[in-house]
CSV table of C-alpha atoms in Angstrom, one decimal:
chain,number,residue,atom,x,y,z
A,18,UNK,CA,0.0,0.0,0.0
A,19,UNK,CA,1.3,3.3,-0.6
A,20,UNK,CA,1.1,4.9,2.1
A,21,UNK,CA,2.3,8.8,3.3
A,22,UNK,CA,3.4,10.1,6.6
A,23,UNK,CA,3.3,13.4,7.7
A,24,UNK,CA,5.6,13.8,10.7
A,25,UNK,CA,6.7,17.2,13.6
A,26,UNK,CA,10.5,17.6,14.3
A,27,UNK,CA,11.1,18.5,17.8
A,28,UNK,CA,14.2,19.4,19.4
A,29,UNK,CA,16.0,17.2,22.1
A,30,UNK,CA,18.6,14.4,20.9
A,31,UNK,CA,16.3,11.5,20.8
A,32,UNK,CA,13.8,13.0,18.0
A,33,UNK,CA,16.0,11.6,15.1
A,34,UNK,CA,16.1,8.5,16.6
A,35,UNK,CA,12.6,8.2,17.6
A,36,UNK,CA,11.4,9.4,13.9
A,37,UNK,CA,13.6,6.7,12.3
A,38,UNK,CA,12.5,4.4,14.3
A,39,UNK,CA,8.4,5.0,13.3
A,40,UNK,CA,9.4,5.7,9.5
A,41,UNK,CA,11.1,2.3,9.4
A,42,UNK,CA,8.3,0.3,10.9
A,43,UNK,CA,5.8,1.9,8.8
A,44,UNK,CA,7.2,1.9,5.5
A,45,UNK,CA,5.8,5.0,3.5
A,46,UNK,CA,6.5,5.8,0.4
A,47,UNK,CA,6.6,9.6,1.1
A,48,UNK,CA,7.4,11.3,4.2
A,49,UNK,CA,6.4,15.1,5.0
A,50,UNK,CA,8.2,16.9,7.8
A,51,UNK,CA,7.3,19.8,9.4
A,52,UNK,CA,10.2,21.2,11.6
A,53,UNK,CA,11.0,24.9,12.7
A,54,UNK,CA,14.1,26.9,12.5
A,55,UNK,CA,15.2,25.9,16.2
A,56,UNK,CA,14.5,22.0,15.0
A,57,UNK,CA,16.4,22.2,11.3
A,58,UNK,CA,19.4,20.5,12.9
A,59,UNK,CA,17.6,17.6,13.8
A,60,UNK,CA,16.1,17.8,10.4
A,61,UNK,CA,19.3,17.4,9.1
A,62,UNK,CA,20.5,14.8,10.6
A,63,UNK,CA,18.1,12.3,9.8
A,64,UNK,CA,17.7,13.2,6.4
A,65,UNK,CA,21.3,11.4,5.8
A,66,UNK,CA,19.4,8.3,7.1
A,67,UNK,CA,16.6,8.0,4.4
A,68,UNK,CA,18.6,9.5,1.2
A,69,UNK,CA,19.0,5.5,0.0
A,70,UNK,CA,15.8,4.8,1.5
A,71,UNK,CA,13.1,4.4,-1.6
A,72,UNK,CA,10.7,7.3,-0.3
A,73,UNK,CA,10.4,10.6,-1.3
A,74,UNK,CA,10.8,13.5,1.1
A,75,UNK,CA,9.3,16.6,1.2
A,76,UNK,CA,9.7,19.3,4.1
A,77,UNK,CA,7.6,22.3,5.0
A,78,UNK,CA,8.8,24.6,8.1
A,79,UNK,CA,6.5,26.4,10.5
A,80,UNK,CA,7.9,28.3,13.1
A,81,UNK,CA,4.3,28.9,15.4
A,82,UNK,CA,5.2,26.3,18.7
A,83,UNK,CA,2.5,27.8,21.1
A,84,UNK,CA,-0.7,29.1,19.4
A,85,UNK,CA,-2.7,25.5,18.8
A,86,UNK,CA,-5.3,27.1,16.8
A,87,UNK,CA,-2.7,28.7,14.2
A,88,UNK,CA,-0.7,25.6,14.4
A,89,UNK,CA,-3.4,23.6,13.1
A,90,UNK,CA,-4.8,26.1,10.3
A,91,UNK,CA,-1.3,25.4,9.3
A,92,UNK,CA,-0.8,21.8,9.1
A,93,UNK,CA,-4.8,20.8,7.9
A,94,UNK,CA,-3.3,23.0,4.8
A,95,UNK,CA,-0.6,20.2,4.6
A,96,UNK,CA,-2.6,17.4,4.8
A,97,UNK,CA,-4.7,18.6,1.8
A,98,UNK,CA,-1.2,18.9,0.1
A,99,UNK,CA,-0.6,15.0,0.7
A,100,UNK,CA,-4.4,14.8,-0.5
A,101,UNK,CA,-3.7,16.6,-3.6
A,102,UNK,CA,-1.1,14.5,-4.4
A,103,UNK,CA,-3.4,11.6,-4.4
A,104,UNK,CA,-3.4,10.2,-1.3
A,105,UNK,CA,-6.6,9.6,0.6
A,106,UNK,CA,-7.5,10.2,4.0
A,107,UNK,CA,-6.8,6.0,4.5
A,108,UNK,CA,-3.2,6.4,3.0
A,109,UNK,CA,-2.3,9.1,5.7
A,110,UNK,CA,-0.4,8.4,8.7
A,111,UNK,CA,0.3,11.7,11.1
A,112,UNK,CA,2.8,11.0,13.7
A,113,UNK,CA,3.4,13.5,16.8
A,114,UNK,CA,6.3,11.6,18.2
A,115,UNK,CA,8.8,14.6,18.4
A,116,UNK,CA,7.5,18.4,18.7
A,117,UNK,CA,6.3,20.5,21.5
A,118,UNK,CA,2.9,19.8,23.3
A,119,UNK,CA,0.6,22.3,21.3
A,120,UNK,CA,2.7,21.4,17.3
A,121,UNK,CA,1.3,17.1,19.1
A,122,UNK,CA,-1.9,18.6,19.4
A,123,UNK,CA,-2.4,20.4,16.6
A,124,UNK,CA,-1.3,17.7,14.4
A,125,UNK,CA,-3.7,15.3,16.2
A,126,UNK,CA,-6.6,17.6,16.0
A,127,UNK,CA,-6.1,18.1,12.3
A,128,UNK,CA,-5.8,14.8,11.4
A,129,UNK,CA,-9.4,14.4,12.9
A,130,UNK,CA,-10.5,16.8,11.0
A,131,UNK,CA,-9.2,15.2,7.3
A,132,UNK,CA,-10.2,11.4,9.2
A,133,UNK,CA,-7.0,10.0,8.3
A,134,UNK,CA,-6.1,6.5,8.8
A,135,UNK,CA,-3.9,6.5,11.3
A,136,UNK,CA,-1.8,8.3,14.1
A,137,UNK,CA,0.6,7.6,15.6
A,138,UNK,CA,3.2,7.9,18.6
A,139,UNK,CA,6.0,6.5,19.6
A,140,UNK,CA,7.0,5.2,23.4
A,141,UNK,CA,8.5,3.2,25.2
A,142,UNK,CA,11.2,2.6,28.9
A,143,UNK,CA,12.3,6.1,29.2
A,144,UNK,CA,15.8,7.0,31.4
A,145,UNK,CA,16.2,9.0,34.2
A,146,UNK,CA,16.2,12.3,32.0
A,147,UNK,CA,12.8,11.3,30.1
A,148,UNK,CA,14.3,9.9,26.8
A,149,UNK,CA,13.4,6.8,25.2
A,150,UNK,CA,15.6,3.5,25.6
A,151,UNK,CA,16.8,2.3,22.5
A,152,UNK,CA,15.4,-0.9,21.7
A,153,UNK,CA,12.8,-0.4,23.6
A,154,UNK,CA,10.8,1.7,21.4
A,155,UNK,CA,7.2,0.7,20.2
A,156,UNK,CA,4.7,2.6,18.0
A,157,UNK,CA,1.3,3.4,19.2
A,158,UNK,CA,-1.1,3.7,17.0
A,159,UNK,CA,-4.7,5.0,17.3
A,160,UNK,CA,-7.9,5.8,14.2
A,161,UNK,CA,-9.1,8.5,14.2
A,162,UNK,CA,-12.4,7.0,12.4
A,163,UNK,CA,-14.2,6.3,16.4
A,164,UNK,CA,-13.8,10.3,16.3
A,165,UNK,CA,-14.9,10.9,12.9
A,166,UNK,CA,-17.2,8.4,12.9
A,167,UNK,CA,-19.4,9.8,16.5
A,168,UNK,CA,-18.8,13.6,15.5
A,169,UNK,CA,-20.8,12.4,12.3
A,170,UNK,CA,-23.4,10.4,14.0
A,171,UNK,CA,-23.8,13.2,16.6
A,172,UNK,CA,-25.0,15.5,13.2
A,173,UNK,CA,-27.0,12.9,11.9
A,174,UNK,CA,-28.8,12.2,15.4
A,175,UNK,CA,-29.7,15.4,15.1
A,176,UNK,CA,-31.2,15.2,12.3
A,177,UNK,CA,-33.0,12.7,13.0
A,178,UNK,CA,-34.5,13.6,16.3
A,179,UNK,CA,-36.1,16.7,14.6
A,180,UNK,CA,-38.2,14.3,12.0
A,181,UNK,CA,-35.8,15.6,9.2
A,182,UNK,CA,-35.0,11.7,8.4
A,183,UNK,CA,-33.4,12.4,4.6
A,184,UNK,CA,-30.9,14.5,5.9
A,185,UNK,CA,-30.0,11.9,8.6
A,186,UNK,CA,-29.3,9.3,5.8
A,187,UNK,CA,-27.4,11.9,3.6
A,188,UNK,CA,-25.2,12.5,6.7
A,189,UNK,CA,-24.3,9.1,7.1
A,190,UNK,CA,-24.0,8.3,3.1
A,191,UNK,CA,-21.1,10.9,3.6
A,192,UNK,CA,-19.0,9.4,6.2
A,193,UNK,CA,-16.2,8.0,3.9
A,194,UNK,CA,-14.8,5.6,6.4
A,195,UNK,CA,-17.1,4.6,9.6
A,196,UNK,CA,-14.5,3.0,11.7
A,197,UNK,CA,-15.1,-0.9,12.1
A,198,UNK,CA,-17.0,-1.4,15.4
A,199,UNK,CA,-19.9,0.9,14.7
A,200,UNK,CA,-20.6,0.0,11.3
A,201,UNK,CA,-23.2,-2.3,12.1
A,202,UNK,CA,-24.9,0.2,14.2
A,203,UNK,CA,-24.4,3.0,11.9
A,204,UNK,CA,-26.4,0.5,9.2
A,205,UNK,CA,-29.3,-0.1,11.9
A,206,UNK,CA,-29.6,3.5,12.4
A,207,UNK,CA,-29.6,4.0,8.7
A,208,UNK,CA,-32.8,1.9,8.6
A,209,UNK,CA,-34.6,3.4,11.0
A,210,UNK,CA,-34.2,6.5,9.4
A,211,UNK,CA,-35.2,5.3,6.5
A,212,UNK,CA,-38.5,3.5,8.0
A,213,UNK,CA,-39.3,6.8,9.7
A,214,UNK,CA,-39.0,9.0,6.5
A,215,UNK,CA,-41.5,6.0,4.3
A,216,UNK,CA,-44.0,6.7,7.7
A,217,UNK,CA,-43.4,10.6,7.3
A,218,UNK,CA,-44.3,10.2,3.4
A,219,UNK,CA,-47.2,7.9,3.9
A,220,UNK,CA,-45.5,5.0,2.3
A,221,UNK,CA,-46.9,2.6,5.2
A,222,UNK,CA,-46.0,-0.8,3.1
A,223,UNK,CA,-42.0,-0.2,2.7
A,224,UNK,CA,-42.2,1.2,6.1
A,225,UNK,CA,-43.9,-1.6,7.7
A,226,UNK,CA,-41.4,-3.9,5.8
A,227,UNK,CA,-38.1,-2.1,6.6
A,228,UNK,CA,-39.5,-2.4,10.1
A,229,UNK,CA,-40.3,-5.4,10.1
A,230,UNK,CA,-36.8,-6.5,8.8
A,231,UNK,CA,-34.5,-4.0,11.3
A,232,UNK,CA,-36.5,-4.5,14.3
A,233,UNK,CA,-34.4,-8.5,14.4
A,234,UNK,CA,-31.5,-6.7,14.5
A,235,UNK,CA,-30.6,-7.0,18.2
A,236,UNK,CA,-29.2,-3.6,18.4
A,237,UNK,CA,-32.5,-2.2,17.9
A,238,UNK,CA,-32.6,-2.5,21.7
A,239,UNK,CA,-29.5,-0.4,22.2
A,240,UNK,CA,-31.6,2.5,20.0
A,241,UNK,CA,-34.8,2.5,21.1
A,242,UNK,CA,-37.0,0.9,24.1
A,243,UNK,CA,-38.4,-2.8,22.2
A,244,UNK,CA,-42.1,-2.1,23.3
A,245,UNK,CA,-42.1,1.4,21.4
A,246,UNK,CA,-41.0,-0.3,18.3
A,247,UNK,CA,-43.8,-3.3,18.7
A,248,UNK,CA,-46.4,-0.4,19.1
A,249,UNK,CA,-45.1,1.3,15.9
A,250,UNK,CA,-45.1,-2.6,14.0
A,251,UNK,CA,-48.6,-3.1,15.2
A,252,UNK,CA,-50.0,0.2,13.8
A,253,UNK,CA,-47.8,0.1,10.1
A,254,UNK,CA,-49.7,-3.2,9.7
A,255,UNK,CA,-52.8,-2.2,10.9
A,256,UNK,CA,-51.8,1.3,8.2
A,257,UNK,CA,-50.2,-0.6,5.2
A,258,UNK,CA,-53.7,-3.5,5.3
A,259,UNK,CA,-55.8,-0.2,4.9
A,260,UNK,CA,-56.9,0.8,1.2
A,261,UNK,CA,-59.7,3.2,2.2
A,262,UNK,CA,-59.3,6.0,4.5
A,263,UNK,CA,-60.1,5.1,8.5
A,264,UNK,CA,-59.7,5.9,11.8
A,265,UNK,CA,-56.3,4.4,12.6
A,266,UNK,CA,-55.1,6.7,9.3
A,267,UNK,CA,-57.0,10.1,10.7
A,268,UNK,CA,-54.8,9.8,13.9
A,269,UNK,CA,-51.8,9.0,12.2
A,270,UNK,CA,-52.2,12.2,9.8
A,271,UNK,CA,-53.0,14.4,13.0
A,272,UNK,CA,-50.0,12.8,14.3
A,273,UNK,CA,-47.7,13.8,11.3
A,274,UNK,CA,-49.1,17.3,11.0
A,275,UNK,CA,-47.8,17.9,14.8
A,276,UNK,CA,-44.5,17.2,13.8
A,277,UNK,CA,-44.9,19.5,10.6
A,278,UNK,CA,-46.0,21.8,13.3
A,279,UNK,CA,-42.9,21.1,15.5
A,280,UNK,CA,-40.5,21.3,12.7
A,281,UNK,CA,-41.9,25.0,11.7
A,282,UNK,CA,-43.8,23.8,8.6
A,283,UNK,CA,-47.1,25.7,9.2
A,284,UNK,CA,-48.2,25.6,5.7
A,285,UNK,CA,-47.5,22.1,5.4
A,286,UNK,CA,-49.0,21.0,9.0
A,287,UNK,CA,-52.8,22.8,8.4
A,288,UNK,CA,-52.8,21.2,4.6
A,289,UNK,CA,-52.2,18.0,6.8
A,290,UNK,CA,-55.1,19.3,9.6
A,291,UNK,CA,-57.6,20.1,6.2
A,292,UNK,CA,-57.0,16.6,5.0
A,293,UNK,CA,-57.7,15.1,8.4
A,294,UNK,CA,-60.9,17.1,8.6
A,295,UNK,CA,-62.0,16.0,5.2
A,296,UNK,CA,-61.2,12.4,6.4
A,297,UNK,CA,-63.2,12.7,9.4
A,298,UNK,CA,-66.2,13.1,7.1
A,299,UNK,CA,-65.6,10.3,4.6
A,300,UNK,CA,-65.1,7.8,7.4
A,301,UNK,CA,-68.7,8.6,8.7
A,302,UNK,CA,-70.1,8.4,5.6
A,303,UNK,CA,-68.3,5.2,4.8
A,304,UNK,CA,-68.9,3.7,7.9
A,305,UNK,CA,-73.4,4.5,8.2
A,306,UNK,CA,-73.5,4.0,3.6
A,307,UNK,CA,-70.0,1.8,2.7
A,308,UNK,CA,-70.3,4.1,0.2
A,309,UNK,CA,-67.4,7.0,-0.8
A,310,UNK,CA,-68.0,10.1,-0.7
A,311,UNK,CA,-66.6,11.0,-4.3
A,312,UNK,CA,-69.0,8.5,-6.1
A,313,UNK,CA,-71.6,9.0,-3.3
A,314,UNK,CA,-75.3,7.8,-4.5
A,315,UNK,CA,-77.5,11.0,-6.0
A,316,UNK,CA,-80.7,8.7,-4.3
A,317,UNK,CA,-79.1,8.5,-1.4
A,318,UNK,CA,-78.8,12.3,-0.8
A,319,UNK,CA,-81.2,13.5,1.8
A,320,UNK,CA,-84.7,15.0,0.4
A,321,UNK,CA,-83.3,18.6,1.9
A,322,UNK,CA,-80.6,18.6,-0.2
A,323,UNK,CA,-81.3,17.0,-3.4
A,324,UNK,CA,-81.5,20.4,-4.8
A,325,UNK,CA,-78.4,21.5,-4.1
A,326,UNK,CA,-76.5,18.4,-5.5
A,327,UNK,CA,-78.7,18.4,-8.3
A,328,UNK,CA,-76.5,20.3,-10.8
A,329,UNK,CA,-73.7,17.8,-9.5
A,330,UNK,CA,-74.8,14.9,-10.6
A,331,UNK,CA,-72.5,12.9,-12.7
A,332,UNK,CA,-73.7,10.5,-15.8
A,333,UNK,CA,-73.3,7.7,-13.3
A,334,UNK,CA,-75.8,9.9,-10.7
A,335,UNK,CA,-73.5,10.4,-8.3
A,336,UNK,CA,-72.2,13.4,-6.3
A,337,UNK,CA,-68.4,13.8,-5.1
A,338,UNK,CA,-69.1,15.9,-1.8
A,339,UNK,CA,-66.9,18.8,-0.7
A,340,UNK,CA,-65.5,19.0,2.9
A,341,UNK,CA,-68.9,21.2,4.3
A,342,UNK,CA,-71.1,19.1,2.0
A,343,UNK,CA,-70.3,16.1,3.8
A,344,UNK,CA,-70.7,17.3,7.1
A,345,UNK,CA,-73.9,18.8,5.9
A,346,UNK,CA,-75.2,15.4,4.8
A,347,UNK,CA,-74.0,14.0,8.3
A,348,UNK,CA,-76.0,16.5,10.1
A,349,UNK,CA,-79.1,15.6,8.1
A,350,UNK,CA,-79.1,12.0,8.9
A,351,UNK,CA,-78.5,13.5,12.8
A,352,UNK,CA,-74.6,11.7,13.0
A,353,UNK,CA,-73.2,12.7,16.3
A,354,UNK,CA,-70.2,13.6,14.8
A,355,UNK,CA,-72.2,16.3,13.1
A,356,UNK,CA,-73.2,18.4,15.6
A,357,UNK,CA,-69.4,18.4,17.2
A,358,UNK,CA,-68.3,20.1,14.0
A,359,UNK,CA,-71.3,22.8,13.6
A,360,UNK,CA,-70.8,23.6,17.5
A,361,UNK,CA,-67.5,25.0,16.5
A,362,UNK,CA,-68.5,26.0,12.8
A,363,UNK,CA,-67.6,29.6,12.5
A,364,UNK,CA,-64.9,28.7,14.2
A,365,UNK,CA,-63.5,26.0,12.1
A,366,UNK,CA,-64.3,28.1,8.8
A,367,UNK,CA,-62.3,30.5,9.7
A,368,UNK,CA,-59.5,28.2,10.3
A,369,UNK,CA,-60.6,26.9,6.7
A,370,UNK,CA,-60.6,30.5,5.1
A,371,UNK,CA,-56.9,30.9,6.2
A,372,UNK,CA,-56.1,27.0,4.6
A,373,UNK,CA,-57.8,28.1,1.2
A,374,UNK,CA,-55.6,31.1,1.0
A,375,UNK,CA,-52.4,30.0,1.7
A,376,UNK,CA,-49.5,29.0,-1.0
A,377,UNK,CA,-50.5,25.0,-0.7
A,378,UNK,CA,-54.2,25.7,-1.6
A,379,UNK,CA,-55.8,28.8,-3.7
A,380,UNK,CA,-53.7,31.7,-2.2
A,381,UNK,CA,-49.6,32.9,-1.9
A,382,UNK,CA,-50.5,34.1,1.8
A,383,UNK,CA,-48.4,32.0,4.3
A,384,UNK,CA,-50.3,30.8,7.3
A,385,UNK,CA,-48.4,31.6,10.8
A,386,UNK,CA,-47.7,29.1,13.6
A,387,UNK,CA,-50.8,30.5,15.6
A,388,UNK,CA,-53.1,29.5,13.3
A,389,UNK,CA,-51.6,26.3,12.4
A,390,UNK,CA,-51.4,25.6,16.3
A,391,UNK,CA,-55.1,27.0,16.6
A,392,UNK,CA,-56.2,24.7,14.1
A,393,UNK,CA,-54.7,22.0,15.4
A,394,UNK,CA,-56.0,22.3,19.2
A,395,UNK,CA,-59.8,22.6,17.9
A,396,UNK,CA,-59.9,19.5,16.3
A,397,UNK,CA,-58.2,17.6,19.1
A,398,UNK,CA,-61.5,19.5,21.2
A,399,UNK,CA,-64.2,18.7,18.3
A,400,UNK,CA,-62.9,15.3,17.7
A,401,UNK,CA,-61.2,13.9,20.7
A,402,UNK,CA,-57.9,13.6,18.4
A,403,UNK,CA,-54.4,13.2,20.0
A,404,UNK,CA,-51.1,12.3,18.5
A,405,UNK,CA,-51.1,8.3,18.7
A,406,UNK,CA,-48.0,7.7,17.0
A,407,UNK,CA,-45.3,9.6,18.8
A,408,UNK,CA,-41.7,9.1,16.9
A,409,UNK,CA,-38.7,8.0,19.1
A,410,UNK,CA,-35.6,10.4,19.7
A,411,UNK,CA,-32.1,9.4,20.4
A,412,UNK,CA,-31.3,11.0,23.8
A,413,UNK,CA,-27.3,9.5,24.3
A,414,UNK,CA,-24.0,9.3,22.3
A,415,UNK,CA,-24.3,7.1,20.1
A,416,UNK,CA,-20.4,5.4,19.8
């Protein structure tokens, strides 16, 4: 593998040493130093020790020792050098062995930063002045990948616990390396946040099946409580068996347009609130005629209204109701749920008014969060609605 290494030259008489040692038991095929005017000497007399060595050399000098943050402005900018010269963040090996405390923690930090294979350190029985015994040197390696990989996750959790699923996946489609232990878990999350986003799009069949499918996964456990995720199985299959509209898809709706609500989508949560309204209606009529309301019977309209349906009529003679029209039948047939909604009618119309006006409907007005919230509260008081299917949140790190 070619591999490169980009390495600090410290002072003291041991960093030449110590630096030979590392090169030599990692075999690059390109080495990058980074030394200052006070370290040149030891520079140069290590250099003499690689010049029949098959690797090519390339220095860079940086005299900032203290200042951490300039330090490491400096050195990401020679990382993306050694990227630029085609090698990839897993061909990169940063070694702080020799160098003052801040030019070791600068180097660390921005190798973190590029998620480059490996760093490096080496260590070993030290003497009664601090220095490494020859011979007894070993090299300490550590990936940064754990790092890269939780500061990652950490975004995408974020993501995710504020219903915005898609950009949960896209986060993790862009970590280039996931280190090794977590990939499994990275995957399971990956799943989930795909199952939610079907759920938030309505797709209850490939939501119910990814479900299904991740749910076995024992580290499901380690995400989310097991009797939350039976309770969300139970009502995609319940959801995804339904081909007409129903009561277990009205409070999943009412459900989703909270979350609209919660993520600042006003226009989108009351278009939600409309269609849960209108639903409302067509389960009543389905449930007293099994008929639908679109292709609803003109002989079945009641005697006070046959005139205004009249001009409806299709060729088939029927009548495809609007939202007030069906509560209007409702109320002439006396439906208990008919006399909830015209308790609250001027109300709710007004509600209606500002939904047939917005930018999803008839109108470019945009509706505020008061009137999406307002909307909201009055069909949870007409209807007895409440947000059944409440979406899980990652509350801990996740590595």
């Amino acid at each position: 593998m070619n591999r490169a290494m980009i390495i600090t030259v410290g002072l003291g008489e041991e960093a030449s040493s110590t630096i030979l040692f590392s090169i030599k038991k990692q075999n690059p095929v390109m080495v990058l130093f980074i030394y200052t005017d006070e370290s040149k000497s030891n520079l140069d007399s290590l250099l003499p020790h690689l010049q029949n060595e098959p690797i090519k050399i390339e220095t860079r000098k940086h005299n900032e020792i203290d200042d951490i943050e300039k330090i490491a402005m400096k050195y990401s900018k020679f990382i993306q050098e050694l990227k630029e010269k085609s090698f990839s963040s897993s061909d990169i090996i940063a070694d702080y062995s020799s160098g003052t405390k801040p030019m070791a923690a600068a180097l660390v930090y921005s190798a973190i930063e590029h998620n480059i294979e490996s760093i490096s350190y080496v260590y070993g029985t030290r003497d009664a002045k601090g220095k490494v015994k020859k011979k007894s040197e070993r090299i300490h390696s550590i990936s940064p990948n754990a790092f890269y990989t939780d500061r990652k996750m950490d975004q995408a959790i974020h993501f995710f616990n504020n219903h915005q699923y898609s950009s949960a996946i896209e986060i993790v489609d862009s970590i280039s390396s996931i280190h090794p232990d977590y990939e499994e878990k990275v995957s399971v999350f990956k799943k989930y946040s795909e199952l939610y986003m079907e759920w938030e799009h309505f797709n209850f069949e490939n939501a119910f099946t990814i479900l299904n499918t991740v749910s076995k996964n024992k580290l499901s456990n380690d995400l989310f409580k097991k009797k939350l995720i039976e309770e969300h199985k139970t009502t995609l299959y319940k959801l995804q068996m339904t081909k007409d509209a129903c009561e277990e898809m009205v409070f999943d709706l009412y459900s989703n347009a909270y979350r609209r609500i919660q993520e600042g989508k006003y226009d989108d949560a009351v278009a939600r609130l409309y269609r849960c309204l209108e639903m409302i209606g067509q389960v009543a009529i389905f449930q007293k005629y099994d008929i639908k309301n679109d292709k609803f019977p003109y002989s079945k309209i009641p005697k006070n209204l046959k005139i205004h349906f009249k001009s409806k009529k299709n060729k088939d003679n029927t009548v495809k109701m609007s939202l007030l029209e069906t509560f209007q039948i409702l109320k002439e047939i006396s439906h208990p749920i008919s006399k909830k909604f015209f308790e609250r009618e001027g109300e709710i119309k007004k509600l209606l008014h500002v939904r047939n006006h917005s930018i999803l409907a008839h109108g470019i007005k945009p509706i505020t969060q008061k009137k999406a919230e307002d909307l909201f509260t009055i069909l949870a008081e007409v209807f007895d609605l409440k947000c059944t299917t409440k979406f899980p949140k990652i509350e801990f790190s996740f590595i």
